[in-house]
Coordinates of C-alpha atoms and ligand atoms in Angstrom, one line a residue:
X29 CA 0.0 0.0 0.0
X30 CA 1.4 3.3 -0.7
X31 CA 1.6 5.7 2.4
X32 CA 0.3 9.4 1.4
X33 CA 1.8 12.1 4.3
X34 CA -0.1 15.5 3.9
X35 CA 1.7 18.8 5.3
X36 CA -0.2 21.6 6.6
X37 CA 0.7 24.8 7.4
X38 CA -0.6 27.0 10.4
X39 CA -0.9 31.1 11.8
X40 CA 1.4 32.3 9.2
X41 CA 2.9 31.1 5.7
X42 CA 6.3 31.1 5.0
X43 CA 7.6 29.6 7.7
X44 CA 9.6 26.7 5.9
X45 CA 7.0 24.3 5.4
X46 CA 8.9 23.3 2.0
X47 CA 12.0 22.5 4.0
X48 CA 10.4 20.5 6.2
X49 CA 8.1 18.2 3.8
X50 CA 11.5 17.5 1.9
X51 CA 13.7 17.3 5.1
X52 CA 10.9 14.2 6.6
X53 CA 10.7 13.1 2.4
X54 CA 14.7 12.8 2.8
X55 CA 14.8 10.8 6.2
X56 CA 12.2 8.1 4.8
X57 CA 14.5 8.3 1.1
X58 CA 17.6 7.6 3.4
X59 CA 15.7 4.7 5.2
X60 CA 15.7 2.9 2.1
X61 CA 11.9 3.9 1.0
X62 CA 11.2 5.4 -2.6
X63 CA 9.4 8.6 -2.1
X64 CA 8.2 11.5 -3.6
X65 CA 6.7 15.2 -2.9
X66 CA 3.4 17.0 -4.8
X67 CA 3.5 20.6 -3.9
X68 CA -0.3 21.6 -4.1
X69 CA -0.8 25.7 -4.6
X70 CA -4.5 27.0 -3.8
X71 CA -4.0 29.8 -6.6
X72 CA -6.0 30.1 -9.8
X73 CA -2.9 30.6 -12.2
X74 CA -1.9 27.2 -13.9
X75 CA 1.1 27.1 -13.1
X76 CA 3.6 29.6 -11.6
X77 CA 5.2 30.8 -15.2
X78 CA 2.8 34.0 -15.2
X79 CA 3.8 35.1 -11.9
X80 CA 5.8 38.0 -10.7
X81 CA 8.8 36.6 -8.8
X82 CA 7.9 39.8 -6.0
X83 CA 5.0 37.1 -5.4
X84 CA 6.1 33.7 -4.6
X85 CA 9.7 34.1 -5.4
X86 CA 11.8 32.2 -8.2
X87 CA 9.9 30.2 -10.8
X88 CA 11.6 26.7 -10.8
X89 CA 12.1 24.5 -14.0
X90 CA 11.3 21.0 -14.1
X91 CA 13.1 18.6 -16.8
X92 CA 10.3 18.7 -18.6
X93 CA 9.7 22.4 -18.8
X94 CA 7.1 22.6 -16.1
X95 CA 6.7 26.7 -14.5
X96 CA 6.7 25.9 -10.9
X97 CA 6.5 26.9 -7.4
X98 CA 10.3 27.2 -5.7
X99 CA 9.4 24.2 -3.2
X100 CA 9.7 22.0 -5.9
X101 CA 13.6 23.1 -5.9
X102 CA 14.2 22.7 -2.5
X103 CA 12.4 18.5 -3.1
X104 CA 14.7 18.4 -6.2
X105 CA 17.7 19.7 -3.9
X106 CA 17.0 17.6 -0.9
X107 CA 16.1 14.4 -2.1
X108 CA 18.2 14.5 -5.5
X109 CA 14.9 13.4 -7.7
X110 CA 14.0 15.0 -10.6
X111 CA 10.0 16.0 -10.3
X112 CA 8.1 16.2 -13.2
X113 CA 5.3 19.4 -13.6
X114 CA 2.9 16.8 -12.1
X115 CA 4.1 17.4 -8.8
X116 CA 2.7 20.8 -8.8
X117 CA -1.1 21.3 -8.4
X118 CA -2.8 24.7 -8.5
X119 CA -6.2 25.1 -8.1
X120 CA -6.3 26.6 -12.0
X121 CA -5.1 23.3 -12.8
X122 CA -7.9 21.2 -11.3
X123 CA -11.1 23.8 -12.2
X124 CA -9.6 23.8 -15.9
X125 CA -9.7 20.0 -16.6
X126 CA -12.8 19.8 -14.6
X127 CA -14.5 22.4 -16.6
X128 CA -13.0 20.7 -19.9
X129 CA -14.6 18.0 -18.9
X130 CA -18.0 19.3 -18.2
X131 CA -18.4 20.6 -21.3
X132 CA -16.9 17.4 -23.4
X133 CA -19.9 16.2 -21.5
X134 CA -18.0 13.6 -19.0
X135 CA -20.7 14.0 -16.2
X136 CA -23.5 13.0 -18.0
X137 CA -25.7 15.5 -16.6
X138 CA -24.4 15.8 -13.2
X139 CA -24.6 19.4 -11.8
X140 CA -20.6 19.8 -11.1
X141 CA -19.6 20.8 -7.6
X142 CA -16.8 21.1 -5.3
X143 CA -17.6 17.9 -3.6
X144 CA -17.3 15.4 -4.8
X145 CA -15.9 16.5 -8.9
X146 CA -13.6 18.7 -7.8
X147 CA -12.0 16.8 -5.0
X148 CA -12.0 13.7 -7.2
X149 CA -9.9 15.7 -9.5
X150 CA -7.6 16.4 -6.8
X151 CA -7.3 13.0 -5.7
X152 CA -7.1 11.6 -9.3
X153 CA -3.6 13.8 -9.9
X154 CA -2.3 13.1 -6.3
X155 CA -2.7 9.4 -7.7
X156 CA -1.2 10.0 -10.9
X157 CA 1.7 11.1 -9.7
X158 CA 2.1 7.9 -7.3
X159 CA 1.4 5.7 -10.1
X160 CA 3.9 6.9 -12.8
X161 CA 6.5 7.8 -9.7
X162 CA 5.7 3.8 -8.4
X163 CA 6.9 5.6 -4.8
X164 CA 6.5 3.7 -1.6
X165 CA 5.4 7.2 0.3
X166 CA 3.9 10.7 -1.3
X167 CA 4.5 13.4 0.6
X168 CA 1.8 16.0 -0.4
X169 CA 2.2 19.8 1.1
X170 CA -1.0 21.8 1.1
X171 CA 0.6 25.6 0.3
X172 CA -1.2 28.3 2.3
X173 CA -2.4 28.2 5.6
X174 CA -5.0 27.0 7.0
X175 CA -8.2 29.1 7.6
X176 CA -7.6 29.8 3.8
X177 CA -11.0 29.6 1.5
X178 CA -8.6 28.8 -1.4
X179 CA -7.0 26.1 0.0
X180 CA -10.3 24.2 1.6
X181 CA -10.8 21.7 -1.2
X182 CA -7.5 20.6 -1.1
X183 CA -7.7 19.9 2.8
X184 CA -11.1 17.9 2.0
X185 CA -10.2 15.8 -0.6
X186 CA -6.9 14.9 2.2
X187 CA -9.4 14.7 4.6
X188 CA -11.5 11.7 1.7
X189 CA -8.3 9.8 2.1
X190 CA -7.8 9.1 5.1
X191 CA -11.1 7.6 5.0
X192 CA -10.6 6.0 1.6
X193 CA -6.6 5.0 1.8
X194 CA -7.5 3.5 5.1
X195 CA -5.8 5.2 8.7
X196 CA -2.3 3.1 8.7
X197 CA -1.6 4.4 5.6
X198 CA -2.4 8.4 5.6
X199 CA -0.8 10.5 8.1
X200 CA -1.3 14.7 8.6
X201 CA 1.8 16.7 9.6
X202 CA 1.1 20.4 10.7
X203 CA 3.8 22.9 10.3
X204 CA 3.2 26.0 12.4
X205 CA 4.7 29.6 13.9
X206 CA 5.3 29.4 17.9
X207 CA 6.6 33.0 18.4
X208 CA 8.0 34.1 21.3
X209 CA 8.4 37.3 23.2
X210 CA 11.1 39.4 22.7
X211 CA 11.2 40.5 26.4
X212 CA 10.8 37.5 28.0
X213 CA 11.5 35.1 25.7
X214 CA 8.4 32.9 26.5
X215 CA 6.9 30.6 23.5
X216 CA 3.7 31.5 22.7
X217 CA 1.1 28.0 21.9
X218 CA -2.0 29.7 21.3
X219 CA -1.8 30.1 17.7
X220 CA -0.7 26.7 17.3
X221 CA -3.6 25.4 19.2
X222 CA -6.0 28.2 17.2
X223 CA -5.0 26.7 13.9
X224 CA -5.5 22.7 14.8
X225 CA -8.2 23.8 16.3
X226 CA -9.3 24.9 12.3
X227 CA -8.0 21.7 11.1
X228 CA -10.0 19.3 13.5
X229 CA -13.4 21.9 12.4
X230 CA -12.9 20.4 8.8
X231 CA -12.2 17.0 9.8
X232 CA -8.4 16.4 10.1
X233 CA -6.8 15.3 13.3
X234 CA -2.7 16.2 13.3
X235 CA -0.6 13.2 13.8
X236 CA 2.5 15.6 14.4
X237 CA 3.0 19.3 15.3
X238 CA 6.5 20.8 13.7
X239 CA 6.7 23.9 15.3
X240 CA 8.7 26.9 14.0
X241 CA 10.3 28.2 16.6
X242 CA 13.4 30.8 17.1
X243 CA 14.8 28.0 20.1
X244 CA 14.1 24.7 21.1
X245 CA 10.3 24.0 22.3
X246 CA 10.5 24.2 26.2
X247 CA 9.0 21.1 27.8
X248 CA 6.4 23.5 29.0
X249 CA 5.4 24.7 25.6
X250 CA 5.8 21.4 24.1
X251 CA 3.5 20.2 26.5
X252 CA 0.9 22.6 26.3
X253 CA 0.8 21.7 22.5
X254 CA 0.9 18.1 22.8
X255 CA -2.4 18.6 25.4
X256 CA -3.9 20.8 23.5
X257 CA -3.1 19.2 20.0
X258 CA -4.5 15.9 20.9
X259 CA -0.8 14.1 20.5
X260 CA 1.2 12.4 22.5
X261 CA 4.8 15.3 23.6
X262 CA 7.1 13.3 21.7
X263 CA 5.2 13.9 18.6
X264 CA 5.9 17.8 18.7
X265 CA 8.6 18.2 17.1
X266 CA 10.8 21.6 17.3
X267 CA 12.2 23.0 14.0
X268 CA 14.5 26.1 15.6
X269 CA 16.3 28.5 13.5
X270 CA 19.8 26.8 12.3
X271 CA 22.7 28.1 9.9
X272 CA 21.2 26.8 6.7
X273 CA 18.0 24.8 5.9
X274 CA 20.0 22.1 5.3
X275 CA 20.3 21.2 8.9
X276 CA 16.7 20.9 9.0
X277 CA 16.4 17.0 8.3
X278 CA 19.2 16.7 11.4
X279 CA 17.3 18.9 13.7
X280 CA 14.2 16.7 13.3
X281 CA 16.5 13.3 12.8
X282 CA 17.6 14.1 16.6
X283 CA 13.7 14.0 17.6
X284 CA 12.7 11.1 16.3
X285 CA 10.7 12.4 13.9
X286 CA 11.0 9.2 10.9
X287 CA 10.3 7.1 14.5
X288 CA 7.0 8.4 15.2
X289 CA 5.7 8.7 11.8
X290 CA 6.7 5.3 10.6
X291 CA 5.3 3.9 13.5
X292 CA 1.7 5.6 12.4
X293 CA 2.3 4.2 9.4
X294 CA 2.8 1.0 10.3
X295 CA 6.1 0.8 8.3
X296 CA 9.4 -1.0 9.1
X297 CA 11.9 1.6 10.9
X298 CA 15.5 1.1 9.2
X299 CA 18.4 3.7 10.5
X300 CA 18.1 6.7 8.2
X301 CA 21.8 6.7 6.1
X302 CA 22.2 10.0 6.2
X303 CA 26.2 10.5 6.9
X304 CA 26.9 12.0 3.5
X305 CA 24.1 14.2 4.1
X306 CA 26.0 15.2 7.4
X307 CA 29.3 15.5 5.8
X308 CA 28.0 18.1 3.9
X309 CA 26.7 20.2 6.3
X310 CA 29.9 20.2 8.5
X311 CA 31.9 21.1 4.8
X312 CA 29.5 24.0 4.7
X313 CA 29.5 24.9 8.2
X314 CA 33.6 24.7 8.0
X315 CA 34.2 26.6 4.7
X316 CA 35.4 29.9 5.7
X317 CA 37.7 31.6 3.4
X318 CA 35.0 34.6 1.8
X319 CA 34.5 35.3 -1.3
X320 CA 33.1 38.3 -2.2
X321 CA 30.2 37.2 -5.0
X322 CA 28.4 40.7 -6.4
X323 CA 24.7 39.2 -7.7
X324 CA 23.3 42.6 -9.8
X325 CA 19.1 41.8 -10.6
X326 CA 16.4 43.8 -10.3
X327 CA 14.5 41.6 -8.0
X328 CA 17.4 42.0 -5.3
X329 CA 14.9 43.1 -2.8
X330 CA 12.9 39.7 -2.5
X331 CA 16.0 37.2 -2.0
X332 CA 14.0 34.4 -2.9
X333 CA 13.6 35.6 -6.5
X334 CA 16.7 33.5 -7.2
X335 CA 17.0 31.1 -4.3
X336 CA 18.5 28.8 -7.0
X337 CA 20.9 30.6 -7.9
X338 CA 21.9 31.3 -4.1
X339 CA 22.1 27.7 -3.2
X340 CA 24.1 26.5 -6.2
X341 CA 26.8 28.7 -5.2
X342 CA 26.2 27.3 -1.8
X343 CA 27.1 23.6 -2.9
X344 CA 30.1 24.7 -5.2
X345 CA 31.0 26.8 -2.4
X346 CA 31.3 23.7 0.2
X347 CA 32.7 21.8 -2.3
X348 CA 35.5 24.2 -2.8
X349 CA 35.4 25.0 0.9
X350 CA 35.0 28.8 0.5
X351 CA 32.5 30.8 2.1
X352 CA 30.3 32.9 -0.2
X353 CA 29.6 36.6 0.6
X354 CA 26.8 38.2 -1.2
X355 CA 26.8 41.8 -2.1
X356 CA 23.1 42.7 -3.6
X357 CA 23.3 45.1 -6.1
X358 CA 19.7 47.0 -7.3
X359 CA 20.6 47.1 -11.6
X360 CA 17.4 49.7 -11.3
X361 CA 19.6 51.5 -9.0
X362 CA 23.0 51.1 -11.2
X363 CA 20.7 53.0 -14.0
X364 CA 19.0 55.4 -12.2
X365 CA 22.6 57.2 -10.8
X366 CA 21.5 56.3 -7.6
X367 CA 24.7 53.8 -6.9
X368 CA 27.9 54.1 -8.4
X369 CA 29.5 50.7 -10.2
X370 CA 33.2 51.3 -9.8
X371 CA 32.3 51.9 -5.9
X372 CA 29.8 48.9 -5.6
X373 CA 31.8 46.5 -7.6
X374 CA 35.3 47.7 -5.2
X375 CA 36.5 44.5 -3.9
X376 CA 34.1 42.2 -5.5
X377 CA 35.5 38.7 -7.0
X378 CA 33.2 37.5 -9.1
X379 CA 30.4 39.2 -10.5
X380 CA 26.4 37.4 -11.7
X381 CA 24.4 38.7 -14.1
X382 CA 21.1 37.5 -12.7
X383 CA 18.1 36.4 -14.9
X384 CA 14.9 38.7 -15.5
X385 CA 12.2 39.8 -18.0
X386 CA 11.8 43.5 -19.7
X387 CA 13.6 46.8 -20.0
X388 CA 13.5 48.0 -16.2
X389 CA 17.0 47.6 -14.6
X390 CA 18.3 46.5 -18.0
X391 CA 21.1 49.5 -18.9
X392 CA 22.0 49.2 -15.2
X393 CA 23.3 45.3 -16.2
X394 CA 25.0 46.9 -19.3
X395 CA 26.7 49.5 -17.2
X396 CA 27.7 46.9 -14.8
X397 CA 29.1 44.5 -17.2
X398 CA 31.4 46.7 -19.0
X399 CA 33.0 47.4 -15.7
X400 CA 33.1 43.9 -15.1
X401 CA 35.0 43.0 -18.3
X402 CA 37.4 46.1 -18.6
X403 CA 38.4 45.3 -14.7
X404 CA 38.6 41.2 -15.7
X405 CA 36.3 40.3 -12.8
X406 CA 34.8 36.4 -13.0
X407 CA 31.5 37.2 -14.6
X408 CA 28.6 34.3 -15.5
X409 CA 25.7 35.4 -17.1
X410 CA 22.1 33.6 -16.6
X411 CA 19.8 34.0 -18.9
X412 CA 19.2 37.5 -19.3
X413 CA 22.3 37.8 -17.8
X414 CA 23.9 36.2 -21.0
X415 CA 21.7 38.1 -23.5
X416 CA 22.9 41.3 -22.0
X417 CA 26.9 40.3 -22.3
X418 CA 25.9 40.0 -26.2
X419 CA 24.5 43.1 -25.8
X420 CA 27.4 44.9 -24.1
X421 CA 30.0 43.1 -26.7
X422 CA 28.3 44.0 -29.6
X423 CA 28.0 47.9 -28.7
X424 CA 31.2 48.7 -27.1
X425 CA 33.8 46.0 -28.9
X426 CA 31.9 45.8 -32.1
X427 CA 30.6 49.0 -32.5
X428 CA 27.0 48.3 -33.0
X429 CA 25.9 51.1 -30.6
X430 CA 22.1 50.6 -31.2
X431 CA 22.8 46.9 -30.6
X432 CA 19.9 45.6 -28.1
X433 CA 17.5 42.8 -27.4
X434 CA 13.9 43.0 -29.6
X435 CA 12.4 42.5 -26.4
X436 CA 13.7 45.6 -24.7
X437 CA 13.4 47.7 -27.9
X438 CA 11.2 46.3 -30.4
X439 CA 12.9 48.9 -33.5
X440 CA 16.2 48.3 -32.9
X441 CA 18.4 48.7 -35.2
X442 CA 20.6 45.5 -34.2
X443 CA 18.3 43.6 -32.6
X444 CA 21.9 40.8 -31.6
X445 CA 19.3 39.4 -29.4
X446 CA 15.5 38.4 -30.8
X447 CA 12.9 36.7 -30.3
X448 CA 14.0 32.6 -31.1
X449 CA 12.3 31.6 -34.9
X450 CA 10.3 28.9 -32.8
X451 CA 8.6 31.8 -31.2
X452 CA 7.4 33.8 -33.9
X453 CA 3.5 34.2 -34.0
X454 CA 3.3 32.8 -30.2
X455 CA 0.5 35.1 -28.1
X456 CA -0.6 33.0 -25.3
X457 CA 2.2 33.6 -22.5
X458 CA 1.6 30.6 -20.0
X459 CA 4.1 27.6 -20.8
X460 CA 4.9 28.8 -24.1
X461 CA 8.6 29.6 -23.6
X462 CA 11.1 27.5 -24.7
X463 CA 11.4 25.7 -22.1
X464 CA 13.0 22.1 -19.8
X465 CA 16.0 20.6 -20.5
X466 CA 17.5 20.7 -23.5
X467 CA 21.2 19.5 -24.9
X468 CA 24.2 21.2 -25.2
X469 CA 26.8 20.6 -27.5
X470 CA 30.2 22.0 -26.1
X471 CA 33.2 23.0 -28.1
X472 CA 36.3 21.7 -27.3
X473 CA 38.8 23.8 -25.9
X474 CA 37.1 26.6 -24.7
X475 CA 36.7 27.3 -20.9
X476 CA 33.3 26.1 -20.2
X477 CA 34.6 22.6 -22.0
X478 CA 37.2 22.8 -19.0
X479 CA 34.5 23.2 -16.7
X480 CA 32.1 20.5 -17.3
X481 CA 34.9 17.9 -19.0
X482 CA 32.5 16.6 -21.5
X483 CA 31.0 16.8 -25.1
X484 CA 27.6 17.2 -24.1
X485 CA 25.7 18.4 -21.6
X486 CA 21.8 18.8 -20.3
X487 CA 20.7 22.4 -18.7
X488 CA 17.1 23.4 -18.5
X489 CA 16.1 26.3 -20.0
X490 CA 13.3 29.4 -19.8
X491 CA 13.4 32.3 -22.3
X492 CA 11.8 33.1 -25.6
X493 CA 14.9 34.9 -26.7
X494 CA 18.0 34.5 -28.0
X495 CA 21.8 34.9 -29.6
X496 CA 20.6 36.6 -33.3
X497 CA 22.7 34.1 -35.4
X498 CA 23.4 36.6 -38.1
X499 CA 25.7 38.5 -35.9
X500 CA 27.9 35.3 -34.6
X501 CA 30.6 36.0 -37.0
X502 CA 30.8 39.7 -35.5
X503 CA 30.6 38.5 -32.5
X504 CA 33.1 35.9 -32.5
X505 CA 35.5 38.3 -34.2
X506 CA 35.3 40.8 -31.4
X507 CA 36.4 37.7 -28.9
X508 CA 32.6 36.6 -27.9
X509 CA 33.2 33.0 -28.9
X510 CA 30.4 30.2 -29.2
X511 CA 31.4 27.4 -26.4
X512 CA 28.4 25.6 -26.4
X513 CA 25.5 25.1 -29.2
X514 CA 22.1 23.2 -29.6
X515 CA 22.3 21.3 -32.7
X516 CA 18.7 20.8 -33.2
X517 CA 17.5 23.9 -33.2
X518 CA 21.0 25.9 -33.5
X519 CA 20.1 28.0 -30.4
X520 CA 23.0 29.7 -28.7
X521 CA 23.6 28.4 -25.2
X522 CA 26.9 29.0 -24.2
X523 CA 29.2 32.1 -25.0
X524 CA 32.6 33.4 -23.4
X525 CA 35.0 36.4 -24.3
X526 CA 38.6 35.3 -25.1
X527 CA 41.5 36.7 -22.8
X528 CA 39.2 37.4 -19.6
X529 CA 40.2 35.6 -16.3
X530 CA 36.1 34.2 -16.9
X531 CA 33.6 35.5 -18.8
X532 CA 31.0 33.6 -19.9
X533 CA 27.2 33.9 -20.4
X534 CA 24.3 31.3 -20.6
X535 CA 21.2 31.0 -22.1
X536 CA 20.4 28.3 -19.8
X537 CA 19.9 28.1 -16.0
X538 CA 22.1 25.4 -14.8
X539 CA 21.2 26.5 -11.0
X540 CA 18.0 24.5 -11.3
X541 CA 20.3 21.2 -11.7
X542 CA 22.7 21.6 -8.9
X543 CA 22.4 19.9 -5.8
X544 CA 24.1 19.4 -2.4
X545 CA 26.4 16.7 -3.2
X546 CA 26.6 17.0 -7.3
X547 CA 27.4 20.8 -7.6
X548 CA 27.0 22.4 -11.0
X549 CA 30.1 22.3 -12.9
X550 CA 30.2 25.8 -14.5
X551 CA 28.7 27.4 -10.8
X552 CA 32.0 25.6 -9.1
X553 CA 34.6 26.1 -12.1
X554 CA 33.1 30.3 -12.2
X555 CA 33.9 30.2 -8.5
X556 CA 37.3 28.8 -8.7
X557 CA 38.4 31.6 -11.2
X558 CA 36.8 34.1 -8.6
X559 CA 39.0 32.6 -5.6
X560 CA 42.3 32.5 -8.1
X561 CA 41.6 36.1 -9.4
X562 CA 42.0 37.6 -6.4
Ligands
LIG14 N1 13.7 37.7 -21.0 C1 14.7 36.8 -21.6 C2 14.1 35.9 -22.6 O1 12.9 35.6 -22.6 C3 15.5 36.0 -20.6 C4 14.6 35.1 -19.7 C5 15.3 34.7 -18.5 O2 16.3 35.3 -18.0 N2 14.9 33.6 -17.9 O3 14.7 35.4 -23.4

């Protein structure tokens, strides 16, 4: 029987419910189990593709080109699994094939509702993803909080299978905010027992209580939940603040967390093998020579924008035993005068050119790169981040001075960046980019070759533009060389200017494939330039 492990989330959101479903997901993977996560978002878009990163953060990329919510990185990162776009449900998702089905006239004449065609729906893509995934536990985390209107079908449809899958073989895990005082430091329950409280009015009892919590639960606090939480103490579980989230599955590890739920499961316990898991966090822990990484974006304010991006240089960094320092640099604020470059950029070693959409904070990257390259700073471009290197080569070494991107100026004179041929006469904007992973043919000899060490590579991708290939010849005259290529549709994906320490842009976002223990190649080799540069 397959075991199905809901998460909830309680008084606030964003309190690292994602972290936790994938740090419990990872003790069960390390006990020898096959598992796998659904995130489940109560919002009406699809998927996440059309959403402002200021909103839910960084859209994450699935192999196969799925838009999704970030959580589905940190399950990718923590259980190193691909996902597929299946394991993220939104509400829009659900109401649109229920609809489509209505009116191919499935329900033979059934007035549609919420209960039962809409929770069916749910259920039916919770099993899909089981099915395909053949996992021995699904891990399902219900976004939002509950109390939510949007997120009340979801929590019905869990609440159907426990009835359905049987008792031993559906378990509910709350995740929820215990704040404490700032004066006297005392833990505060009652929101906690507020929001199981809601959870038991729809139906669901918690089997365990995580608590987010600044310190360790006191026995007193932990006991007041347990009481009023209907559980047994040992099955409220503290998850304090530590370094990094990947201490997370350690912290709950210590508690007995995997005991207690496989024991509600009725599963055999085995010892979690989780040492290389541990080795890794003492590498990051220990790794303390700084380096000084400037990431220039627009969406610099929200962090999460490009939590990707942040914790691949966090694995190459433990893997080269350095200790990353991130300067935030506003590009808006690079083109509006309000920062200087040459003062911003003083002491920096290595430089990213951060992804994005649109003209806003654009000339700011442009100012920023020329620096970059004049001074020979380590520079990787992402994305945007690579289309604007293009940009920067082709106006101040070629001489193209209108040289832009179509999207940012749709008259250019050089458009050196434009919209890919396989976009042309494309208007609807949800999961329409060119998008998922994709192969890379690298050319020998040239840096990034050095820093992957093979012919061909995979990198998942998300952008509607690209390299113009009329200008390569210009391009690659001026020292902009083509160091990796897609042969099947002769897209761009991998350039770097000769005679610079590193300088390389991609179309791709190789973040979205690095993990703990298998670091991105061109992330670790960009770093290691940065640490001999300076
Ligand atoms: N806006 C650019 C494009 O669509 C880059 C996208 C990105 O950085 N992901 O090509």
């Amino acid at each position: 029987m397959v075991k199905y492990v809901f998460i909830t989330g309680g008084v606030l959101s964003s309190v690292g419910k994602g972290v936790t479903t994938a740090s419990v997901a990872l003790l069960f993977q390390s006990m020898g189990y096959s598992v796998t996560i659904i995130k489940i978002d109560p919002y009406i878009n699809v998927d996440a593709g059309t959403m402002n990163p200021y909103a839910h953060g960084e859209v994450f990329v699935t192999e196969d080109g799925g838009e999704t919510d970030l959580d589905i990185g940190h399950y990718e990162r923590f259980l190193n699994k691909n996902l597929s776009k299946k394991n993220n449900i939104t509400t829009g998702q659900i109401y649109y094939s229920v609809i489509m089905k209505e009116r191919k006239g499935e329900f033979l004449g059934a007035t549609v509702q919420i209960i039962p065609h809409i929770t069916n729906e749910i259920k039916s893509r919770i099993k899909e993803v089981v099915e395909e995934d053949k996992v021995d536990i699904v891990f399902i985390e219900i976004g939002g909080t509950v109390g939510d209107i949007e997120g009340l079908p979801f929590l019905e449809a869990a609440r159907q299978m426990r009835l359905e899958e049987g008792f031993s073989n559906t378990a509910f895990i709350h995740v929820a905010l215990v704040p404490s005082l700032r004066v006297t430091g005392e833990q505060k329950t009652k929101p906690v027992q507020h929001s199981v409280q809601e959870l038991r009015r729809i139906g669901i009892q918690p089997d365990i209580i995580v608590a987010r919590c600044e310190k360790p639960l006191t026995p007193e606090a932990r006991a007041k939940i347990a009481l009023f939480s209907n559980i047994p103490p040992e099955a409220v579980i503290s998850n304090y603040d530590v370094n990094n989230i990947y201490e997370v599955p350690l912290i709950l590890y210590e508690q007995g967390i995997h005991l207690i739920l496989a024991d509600r499961l009725k599963l055999p316990v085995h010892n979690p093998k989780i040492d290389h898991w541990i080795d890794f966090v003492e590498r990051l822990n220990r790794s303390s020579q700084p380096l000084k990484i400037a990431m220039i974006g627009k969406y610099t304010r929200l962090r999460d924008s490009y939590i990707s991006i942040v914790e691949a240089i966090k694995h190459s960094s433990a893997y080269l035993g350095v200790k990353p320092i991130f300067k935030w640099i506003e590009s808006t604020d690079i083109e509006d005068g309000k920062i200087k470059i040459d003062d911003e950029l003083n002491g920096i070693q290595g430089a990213l050119i951060l992804p994005g959409f649109g003209k806003r904070g654009s000339e700011g990257k442009v100012i920023a790169l020329k620096y970059l390259r004049e001074h020979n700073i380590p520079t990787l471009g992402i994305c945007f981040g690579f289309e604007l290197i293009v940009i920067e080569v082709a106006r101040n070494i070629v001489g193209l001075k209108e040289a832009n991107s179509s999207e940012l100026d749709s008259d250019t004179q050089h458009p050196v960046i434009d919209l890919l041929p396989s976009q042309q006469g494309v208007n609807i904007m949800g999961g329409t980019m060119r998008l998922g992973s994709r192969p890379i043919k690298l050319i020998k000899g040239t840096v990034v070759y050095s820093a992957y060490g093979v012919e061909y590579v995979m990198e998942r991708h998300r952008h509607r533009y690209g390299v113009n290939n009329k200008y390569l010849d210009l391009l690659e005259a001026a020292g902009l060389i083509t160091s990796g290529i897609n042969v099947e549709d002769s897209v761009v994906e991998y350039m770097e200017l000769k005679q610079h320490r590193f300088y390389v842009g991609t179309q791709a976002h190789p973040e979205f494939k690095s993990r703990p223990l298998q670091p991105s190649p061109i992330y670790t080799y960009f770093l290691k330039c940065a640490l001999n540069s300076s």
